[in-house]
Coordinates of C-alpha atoms in Angstrom, one line a residue:
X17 CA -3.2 3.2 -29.1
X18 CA -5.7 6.0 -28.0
X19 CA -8.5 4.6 -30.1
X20 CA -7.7 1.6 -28.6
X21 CA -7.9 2.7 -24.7
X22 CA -11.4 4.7 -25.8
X23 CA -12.7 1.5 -27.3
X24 CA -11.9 -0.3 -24.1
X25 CA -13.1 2.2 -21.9
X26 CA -16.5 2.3 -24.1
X27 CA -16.9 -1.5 -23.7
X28 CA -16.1 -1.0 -19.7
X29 CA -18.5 1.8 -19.6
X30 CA -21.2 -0.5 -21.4
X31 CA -20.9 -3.8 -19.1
X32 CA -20.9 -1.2 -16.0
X33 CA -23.7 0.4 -16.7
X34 CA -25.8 -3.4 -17.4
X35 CA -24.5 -4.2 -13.9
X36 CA -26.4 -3.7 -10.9
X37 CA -23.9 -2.9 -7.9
X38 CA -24.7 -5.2 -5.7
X39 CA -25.7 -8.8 -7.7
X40 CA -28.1 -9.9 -9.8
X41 CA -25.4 -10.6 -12.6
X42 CA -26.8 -13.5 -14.1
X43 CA -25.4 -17.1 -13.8
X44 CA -22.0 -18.0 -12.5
X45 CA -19.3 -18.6 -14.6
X46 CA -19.1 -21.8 -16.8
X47 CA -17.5 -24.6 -14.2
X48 CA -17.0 -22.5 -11.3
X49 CA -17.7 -23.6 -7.1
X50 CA -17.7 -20.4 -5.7
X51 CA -19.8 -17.0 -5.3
X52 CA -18.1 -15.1 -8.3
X53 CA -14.5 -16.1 -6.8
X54 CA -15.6 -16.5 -3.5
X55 CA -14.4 -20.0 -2.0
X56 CA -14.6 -22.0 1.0
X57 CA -11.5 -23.7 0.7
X58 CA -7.9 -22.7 0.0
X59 CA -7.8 -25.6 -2.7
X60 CA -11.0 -24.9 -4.6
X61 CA -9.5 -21.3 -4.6
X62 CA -6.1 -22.2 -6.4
X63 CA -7.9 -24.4 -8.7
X64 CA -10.6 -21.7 -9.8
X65 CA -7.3 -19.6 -10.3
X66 CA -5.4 -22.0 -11.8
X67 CA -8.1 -22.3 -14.5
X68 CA -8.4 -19.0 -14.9
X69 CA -4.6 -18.8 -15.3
X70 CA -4.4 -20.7 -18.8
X71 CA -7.5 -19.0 -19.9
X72 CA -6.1 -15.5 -19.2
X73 CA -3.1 -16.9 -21.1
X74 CA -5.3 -17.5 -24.3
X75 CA -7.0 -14.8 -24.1
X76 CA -6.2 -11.4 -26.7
X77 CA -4.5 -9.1 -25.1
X78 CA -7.1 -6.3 -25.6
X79 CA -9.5 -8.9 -23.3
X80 CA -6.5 -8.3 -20.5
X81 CA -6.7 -4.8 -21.1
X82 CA -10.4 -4.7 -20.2
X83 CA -10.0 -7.0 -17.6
X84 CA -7.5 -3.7 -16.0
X85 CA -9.7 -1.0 -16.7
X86 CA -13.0 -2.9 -15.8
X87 CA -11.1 -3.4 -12.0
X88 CA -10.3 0.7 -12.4
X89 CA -13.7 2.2 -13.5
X90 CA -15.0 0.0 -10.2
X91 CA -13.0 1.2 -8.0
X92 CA -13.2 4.8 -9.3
X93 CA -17.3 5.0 -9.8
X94 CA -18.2 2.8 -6.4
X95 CA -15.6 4.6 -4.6
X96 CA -17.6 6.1 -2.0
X97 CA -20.0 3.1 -1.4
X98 CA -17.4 0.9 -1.6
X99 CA -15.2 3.0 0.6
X100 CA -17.8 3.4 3.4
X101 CA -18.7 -0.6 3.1
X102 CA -14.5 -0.8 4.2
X103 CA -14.7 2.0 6.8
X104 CA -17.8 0.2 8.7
X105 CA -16.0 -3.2 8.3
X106 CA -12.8 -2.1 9.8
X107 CA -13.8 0.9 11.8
X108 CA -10.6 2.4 11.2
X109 CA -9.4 5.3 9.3
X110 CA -11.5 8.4 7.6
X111 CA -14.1 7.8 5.2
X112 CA -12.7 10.6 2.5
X113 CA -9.6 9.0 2.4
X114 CA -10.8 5.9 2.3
X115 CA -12.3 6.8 -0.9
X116 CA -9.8 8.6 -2.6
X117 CA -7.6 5.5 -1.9
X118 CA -10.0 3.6 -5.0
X119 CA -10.3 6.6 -6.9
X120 CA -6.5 6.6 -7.1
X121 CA -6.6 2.5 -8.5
X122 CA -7.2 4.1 -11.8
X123 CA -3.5 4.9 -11.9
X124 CA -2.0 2.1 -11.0
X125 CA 0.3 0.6 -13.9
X126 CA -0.6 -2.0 -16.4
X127 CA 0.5 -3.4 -19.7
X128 CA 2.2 -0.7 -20.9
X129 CA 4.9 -1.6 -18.3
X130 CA 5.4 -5.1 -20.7
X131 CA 8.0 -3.7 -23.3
X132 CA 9.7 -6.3 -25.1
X133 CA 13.8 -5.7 -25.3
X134 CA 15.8 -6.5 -28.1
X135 CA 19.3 -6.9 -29.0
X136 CA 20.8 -7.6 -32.5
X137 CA 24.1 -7.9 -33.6
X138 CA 26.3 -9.7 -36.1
X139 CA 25.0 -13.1 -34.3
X140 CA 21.7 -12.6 -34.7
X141 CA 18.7 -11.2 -32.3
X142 CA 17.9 -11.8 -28.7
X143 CA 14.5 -10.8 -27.6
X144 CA 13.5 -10.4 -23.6
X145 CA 10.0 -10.7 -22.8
X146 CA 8.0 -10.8 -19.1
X147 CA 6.3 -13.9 -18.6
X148 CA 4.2 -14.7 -15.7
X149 CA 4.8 -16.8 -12.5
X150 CA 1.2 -18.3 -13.0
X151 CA -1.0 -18.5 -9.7
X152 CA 0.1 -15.9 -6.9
X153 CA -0.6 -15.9 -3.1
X154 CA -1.6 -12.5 -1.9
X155 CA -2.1 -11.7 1.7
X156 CA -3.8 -8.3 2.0
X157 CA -4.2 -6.0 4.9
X158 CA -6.8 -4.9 7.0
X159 CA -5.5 -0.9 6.6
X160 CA -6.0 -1.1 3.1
X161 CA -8.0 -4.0 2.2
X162 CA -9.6 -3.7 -1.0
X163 CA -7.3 -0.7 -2.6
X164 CA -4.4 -3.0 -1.9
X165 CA -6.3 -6.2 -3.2
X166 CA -7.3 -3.9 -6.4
X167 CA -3.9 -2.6 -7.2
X168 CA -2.3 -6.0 -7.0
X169 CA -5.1 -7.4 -9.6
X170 CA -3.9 -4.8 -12.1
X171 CA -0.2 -5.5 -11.7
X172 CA -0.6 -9.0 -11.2
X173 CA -3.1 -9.8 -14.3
X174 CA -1.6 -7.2 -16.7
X175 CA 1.4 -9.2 -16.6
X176 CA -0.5 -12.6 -17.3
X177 CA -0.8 -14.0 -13.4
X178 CA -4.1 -14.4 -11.8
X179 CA -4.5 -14.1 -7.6
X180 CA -5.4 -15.7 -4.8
X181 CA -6.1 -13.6 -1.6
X182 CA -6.1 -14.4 2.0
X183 CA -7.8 -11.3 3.1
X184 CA -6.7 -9.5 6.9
X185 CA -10.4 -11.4 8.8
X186 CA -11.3 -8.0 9.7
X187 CA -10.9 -6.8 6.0
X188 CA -12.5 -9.6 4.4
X189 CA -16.3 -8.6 3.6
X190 CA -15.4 -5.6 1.8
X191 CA -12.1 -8.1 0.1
X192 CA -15.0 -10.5 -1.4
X193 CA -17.4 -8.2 -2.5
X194 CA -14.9 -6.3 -4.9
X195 CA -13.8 -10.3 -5.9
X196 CA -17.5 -10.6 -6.8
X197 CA -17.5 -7.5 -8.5
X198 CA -14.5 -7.8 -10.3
X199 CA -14.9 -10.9 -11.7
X200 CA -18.9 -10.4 -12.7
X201 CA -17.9 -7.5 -14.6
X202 CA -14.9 -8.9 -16.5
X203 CA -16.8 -12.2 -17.2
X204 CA -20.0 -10.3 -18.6
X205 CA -17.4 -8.0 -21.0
X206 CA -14.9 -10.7 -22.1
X207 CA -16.0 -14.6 -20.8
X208 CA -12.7 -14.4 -18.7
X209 CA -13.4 -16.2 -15.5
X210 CA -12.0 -16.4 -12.0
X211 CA -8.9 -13.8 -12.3
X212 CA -8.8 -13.3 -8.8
X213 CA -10.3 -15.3 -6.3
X214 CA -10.3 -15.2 -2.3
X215 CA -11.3 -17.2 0.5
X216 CA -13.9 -16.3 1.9
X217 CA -13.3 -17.1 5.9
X218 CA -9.9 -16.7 6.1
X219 CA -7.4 -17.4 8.9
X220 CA -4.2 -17.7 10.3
X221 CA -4.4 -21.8 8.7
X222 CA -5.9 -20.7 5.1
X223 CA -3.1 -18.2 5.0
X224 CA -0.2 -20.8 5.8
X225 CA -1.9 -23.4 3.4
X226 CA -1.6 -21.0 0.6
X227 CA 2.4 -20.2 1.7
X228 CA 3.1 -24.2 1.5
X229 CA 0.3 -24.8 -1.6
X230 CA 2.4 -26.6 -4.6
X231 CA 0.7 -24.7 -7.4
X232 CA 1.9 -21.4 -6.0
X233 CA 5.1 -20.6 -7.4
X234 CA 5.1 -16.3 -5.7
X235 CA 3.8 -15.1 -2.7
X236 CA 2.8 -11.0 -2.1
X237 CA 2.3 -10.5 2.0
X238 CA 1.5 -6.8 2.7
X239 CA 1.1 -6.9 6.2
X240 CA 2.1 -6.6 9.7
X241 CA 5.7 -8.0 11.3
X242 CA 4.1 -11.3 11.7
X243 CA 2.8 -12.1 8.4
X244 CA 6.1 -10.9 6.9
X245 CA 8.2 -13.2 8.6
X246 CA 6.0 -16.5 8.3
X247 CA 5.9 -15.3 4.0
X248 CA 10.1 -15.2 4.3
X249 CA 10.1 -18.6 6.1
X250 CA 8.0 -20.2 3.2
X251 CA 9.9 -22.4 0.9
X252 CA 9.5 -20.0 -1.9
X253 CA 10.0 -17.2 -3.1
X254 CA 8.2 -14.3 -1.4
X255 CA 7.9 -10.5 -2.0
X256 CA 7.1 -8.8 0.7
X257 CA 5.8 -5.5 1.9
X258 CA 6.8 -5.3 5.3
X259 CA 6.8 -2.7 8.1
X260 CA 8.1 0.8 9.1
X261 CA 8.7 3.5 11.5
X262 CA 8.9 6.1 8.7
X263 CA 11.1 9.5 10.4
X264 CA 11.1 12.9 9.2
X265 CA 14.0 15.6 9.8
X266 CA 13.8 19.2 9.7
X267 CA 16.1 21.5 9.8
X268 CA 16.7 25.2 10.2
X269 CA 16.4 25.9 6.4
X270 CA 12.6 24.5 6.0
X271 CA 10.0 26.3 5.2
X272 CA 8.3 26.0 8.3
X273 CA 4.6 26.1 6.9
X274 CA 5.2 23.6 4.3
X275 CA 7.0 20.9 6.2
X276 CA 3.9 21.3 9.3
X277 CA 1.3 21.5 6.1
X278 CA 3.5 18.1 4.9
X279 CA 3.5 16.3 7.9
X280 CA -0.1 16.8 8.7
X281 CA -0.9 15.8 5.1
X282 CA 1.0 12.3 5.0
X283 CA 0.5 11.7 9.2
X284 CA -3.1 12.2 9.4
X285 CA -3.7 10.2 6.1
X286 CA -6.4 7.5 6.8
X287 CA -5.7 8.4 10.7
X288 CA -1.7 7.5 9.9
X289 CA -2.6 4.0 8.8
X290 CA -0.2 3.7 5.8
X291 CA 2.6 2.4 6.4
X292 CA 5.0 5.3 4.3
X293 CA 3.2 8.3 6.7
X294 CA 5.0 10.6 9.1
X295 CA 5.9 8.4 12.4
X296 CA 7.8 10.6 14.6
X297 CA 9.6 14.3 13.7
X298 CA 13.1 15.2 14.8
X299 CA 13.4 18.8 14.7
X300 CA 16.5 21.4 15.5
X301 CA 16.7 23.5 18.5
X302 CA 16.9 26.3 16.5
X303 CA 13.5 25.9 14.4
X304 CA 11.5 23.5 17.2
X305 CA 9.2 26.0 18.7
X306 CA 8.5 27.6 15.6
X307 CA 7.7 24.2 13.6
X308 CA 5.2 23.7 16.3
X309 CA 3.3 26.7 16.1
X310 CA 3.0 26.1 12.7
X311 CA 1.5 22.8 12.9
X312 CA -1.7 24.6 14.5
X313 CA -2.3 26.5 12.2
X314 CA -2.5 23.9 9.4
X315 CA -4.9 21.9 11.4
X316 CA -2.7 20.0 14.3
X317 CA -4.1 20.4 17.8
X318 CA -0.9 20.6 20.3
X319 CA -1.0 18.3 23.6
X320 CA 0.7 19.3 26.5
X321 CA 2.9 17.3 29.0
X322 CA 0.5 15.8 30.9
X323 CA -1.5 15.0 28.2
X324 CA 0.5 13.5 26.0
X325 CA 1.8 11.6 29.3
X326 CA -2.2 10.5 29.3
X327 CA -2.8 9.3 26.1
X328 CA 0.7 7.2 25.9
X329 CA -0.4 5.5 28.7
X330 CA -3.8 4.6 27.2
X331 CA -2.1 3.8 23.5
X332 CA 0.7 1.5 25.3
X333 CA 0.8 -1.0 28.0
X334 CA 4.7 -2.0 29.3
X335 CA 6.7 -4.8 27.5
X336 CA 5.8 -8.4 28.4
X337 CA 8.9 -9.5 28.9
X338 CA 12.8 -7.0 29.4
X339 CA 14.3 -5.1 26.4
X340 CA 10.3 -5.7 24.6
X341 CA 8.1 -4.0 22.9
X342 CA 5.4 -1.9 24.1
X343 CA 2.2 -3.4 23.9
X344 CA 0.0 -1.1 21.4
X345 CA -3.6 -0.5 22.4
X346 CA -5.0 -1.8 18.9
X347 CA -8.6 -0.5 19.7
X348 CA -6.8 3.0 19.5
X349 CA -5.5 2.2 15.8
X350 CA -6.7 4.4 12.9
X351 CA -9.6 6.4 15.4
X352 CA -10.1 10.3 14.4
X353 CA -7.9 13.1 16.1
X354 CA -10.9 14.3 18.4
X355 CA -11.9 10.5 19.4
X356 CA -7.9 10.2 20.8
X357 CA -8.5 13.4 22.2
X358 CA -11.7 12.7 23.8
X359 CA -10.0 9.7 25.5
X360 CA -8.1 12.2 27.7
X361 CA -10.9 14.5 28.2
X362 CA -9.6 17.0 25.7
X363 CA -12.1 19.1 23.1
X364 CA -10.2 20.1 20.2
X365 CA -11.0 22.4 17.5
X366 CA -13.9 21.3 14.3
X367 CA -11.6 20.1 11.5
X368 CA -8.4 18.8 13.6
X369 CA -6.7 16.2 11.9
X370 CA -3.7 15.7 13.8
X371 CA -2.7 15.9 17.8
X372 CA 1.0 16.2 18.3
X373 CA 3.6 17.0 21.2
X374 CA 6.9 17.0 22.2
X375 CA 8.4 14.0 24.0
X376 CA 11.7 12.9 24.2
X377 CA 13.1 9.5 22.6
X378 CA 11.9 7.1 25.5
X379 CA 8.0 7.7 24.9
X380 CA 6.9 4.3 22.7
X381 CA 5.5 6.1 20.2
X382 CA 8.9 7.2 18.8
X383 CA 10.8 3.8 18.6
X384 CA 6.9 1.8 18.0
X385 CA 5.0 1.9 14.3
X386 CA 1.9 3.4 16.2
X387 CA -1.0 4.1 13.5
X388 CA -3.0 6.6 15.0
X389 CA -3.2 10.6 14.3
X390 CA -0.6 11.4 16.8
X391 CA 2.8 12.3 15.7
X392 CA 5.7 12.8 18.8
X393 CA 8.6 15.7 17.8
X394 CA 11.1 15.1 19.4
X395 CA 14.1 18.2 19.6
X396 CA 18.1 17.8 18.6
X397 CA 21.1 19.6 18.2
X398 CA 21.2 19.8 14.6
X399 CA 20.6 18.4 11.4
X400 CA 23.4 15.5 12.0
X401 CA 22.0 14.4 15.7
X402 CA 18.5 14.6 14.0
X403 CA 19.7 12.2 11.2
X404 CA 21.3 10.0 13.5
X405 CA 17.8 9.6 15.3
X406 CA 16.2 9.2 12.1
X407 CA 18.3 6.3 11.5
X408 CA 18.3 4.8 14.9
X409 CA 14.3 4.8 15.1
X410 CA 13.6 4.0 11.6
X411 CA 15.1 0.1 12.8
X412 CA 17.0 -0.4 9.6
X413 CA 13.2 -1.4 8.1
X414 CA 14.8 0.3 4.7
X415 CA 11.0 1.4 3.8
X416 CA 10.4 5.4 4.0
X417 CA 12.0 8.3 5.2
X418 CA 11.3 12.3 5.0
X419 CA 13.3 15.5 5.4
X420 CA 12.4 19.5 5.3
X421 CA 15.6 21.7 3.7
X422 CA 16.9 23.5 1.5
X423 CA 20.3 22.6 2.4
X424 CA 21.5 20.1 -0.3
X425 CA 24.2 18.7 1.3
X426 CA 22.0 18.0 4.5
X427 CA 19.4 16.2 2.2
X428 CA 22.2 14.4 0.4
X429 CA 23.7 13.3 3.6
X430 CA 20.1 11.3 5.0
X431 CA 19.7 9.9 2.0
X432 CA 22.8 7.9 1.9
X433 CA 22.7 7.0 5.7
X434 CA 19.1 6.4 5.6
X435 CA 19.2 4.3 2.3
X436 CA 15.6 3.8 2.3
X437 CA 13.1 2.4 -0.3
X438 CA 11.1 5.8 -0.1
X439 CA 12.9 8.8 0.5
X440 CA 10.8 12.5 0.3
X441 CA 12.2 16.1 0.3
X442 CA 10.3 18.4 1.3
X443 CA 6.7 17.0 0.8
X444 CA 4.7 14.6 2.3
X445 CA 4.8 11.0 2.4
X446 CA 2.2 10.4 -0.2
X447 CA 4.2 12.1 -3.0
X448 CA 6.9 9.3 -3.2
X449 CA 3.6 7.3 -4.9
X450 CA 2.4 10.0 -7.2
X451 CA 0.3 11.8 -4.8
X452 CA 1.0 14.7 -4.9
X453 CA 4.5 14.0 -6.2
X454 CA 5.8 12.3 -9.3
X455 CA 5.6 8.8 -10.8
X456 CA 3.1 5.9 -9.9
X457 CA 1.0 4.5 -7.0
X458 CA 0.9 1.1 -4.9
X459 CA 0.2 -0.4 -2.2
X460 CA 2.5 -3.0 -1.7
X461 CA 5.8 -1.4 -1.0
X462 CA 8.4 -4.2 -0.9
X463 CA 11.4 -3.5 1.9
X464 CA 12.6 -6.7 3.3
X465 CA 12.7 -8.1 -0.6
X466 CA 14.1 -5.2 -2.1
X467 CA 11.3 -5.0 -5.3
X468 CA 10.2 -1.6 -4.0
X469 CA 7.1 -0.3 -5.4
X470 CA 5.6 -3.0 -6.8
X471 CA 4.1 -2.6 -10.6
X472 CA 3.6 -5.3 -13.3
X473 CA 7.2 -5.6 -14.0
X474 CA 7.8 -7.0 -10.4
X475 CA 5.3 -10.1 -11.1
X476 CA 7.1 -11.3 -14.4
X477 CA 10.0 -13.9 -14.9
X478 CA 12.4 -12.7 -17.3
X479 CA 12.2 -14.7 -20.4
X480 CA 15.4 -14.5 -23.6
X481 CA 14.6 -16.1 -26.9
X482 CA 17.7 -16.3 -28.9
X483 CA 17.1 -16.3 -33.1
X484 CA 21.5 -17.3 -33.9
X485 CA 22.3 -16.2 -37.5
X486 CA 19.0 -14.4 -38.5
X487 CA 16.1 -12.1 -37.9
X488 CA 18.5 -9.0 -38.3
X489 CA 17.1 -7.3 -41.2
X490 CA 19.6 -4.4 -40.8

């Protein structure tokens, strides 16, 4: 098996190193309408797809396996150009983390997920094997737009599917030029064509067109409230990664410098645009004032009163309408620490990466899934009243939750009332996906469908071929 991965990687290497970054791959694939996957219309998309769908099926299995590292080495040797391309698209987020985002595609899951089961018995031998849904319809999200878009390739192909994206509109440049890449790369090393392909000017129309289209049998939405619930109204089956308020507890057992050095970590990741990081803190009495001196010294700037009174007024207008939501200021999404700042006349510190205050639980950006690099702490009795706001504020969204102790019975105790998809002790947010923790990565974190984190396994129908009499040699 490790000859086998070095072969691939060699062949990967090879085709990558032909391949000029930005075009000039030679002719377009056999048969195909669009730029390298690229496609005016939601049809012509699904058909390209389709195609590529039974070829992918012919194909050796070592061809899928290049098809999965070829999308890895791309993401992990353009990273930074590719990551800055995203970053002036979107103009949210940071620029480092936008590239270590498509450095860390290269360990997202593939085939090696696909085990085949067996049973055998006096009967006989029953084998279960994953088989693929066939063409899938991916929306993808403007936080994340190609990293999400990449990771659901590898999952989605290693298990024998190919993809058809509806990018975010504001992600969507940087969305087709990975398409183009991806696919001019895996067609040059193994003739495979059109594994993924995307439309090009997407909407709010292309998007429900590919929710009703009749040779989609699986949808994938990673997005916003909105997206999530059109995807669940579609007369199919849907997996969907839908949104949070992510809390974190801590009590008076944490160590104080690791859960600040934790929250700043997973809150001021990307400028707090994933949707697992730190939303709002409910500390204890007992520990509050010490939890936020700590926070300064692990890079947080502090915000008094009156200045966090300032900036919630410029982050959130009233609700339209009684008992609403407050409206966010979406130009305020994924900006730096010192641009927030700046927006209330306040000069922090070189190297902040976080701005945080106390409130109480009325300010809008406890109860709202705010994504900017301010986090609200809010103080409680203890670890039981800080739960019970945990759960309360998380919405019953099921997706992520945090806590710092060292009391076992306290952590024990959120997780069952929390009962949330993610659930981190003592670490940041980014550990629950293998950063900085244990297991593997994705981007698509499945809540209101139950799937979880999503891997190849999640994009396979179950399959059981029963031999009755025979095949058991033992």
């Amino acid at each position: 098996m490790q000859a086998t991965e070095e072969a691939i990687r060699s062949v990967v290497q090879e085709v990558l190193s032909q391949l000029n970054n930005r075009g000039g791959y030679g002719s377009a694939p056999a048969g195909g309408d669009g730029d390298w996957g690229v496609f005016n219309s939601v049809d012509q998309a699904v058909a390209a797809a389709t195609a590529g769908q039974q070829q992918l099926l012919k194909a050796t299995l070592e061809d899928r396996a290049k098809a999965l590292e070829i999308v890895r080495q791309i993401c992990d040797t353009q990273a930074e150009e590719l990551g800055r391309m995203e970053l002036e698209e979107t103009k949210i987020g940071r620029l480092d983390h936008k590239i270590e985002k498509l450095h860390l595609i290269k360990s997202i899951p593939g085939m090696e997920f696909l085990k085949t089961e067996a049973v055998s018995g006096d009967n006989g031998i029953s084998l279960t094997e994953y088989a693929p849904f066939g063409v899938i319809g991916a929306i993808t999200p403007v936080t994340h737009s190609l990293p999400t878009l990449a990771c659901n390739f590898i999952n989605m192909v290693a298990a024998g599917n190919t993809l058809v994206v509806n990018p975010h509109p504001s992600g969507a440049k940087i969305a087709c030029e990975g398409v183009r890449r991806f696919n001019q790369a895996i067609y040059q090393a193994t003739g495979l064509q059109n594994l993924v392909t995307i439309v090009g000017n997407p909407t709010l129309e292309t998007a429900d067109e590919i929710f009703n289209h009749r040779s989609i049998p699986l949808l994938v939405v990673t997005g916003g409230p909105g997206v999530a619930r059109a995807a669940l109204a579609a007369k199919k089956r849907a997996i969907v990664a839908g949104p949070g308020n992510p809390p974190v507890v801590v009590d008076e057992t944490a160590d104080l410098d690791n859960a600040a050095k934790s929250i700043i970590i997973g809150a001021a990741y990307d400028n707090n645009l994933l949707c697992i990081g730190e939303k709002e803190v409910f500390a204890v009495e007992s520990i509050f004032d010490q939890l936020m001196s700590a926070m300064g010294r692990h890079g947080g700037f502090q915000l008094n009163a009156q200045q966090v009174a300032q900036l919630t007024s410029l982050a959130f207008a009233p609700p339209k309408e009684p008992g609403g939501h407050a409206v966010l200021n979406r130009d305020m999404i994924g900006k730096d620490a010192a641009v927030l700042a700046g927006m209330i006349g306040v000069n922090v510190p070189a190297g902040t990466q976080l701005l945080y205050g106390e409130t109480d639980t009325n300010n809008p950006f406890v109860p709202e899934e705010q994504m900017m690099p301010f986090v609200p702490f809010v103080r409680c009795r203890n670890a039981d009243h800080g739960i019970e706001l945990a759960k309360e504020f998380e919405h019953g969204f099921r997706h992520t939750s945090m806590i710092h102790s060292r009391n076992i019975e306290t952590i024990t105790k959120m997780g069952r009332v929390m009962d949330t998809t993610l659930f981190v002790q003592n670490g940041p947010c980014g550990a629950a996906l293998g950063n900085g923790g244990e297991g593997y990565g994705s981007f698509s974190i499945a809540t209101p469908t139950g799937e979880g984190v999503t891997n190849p396994l999640t994009f396979t129908r179950f399959r059981r071929s029963t031999t009755v009499g025979h095949l058991r040699v033992i």
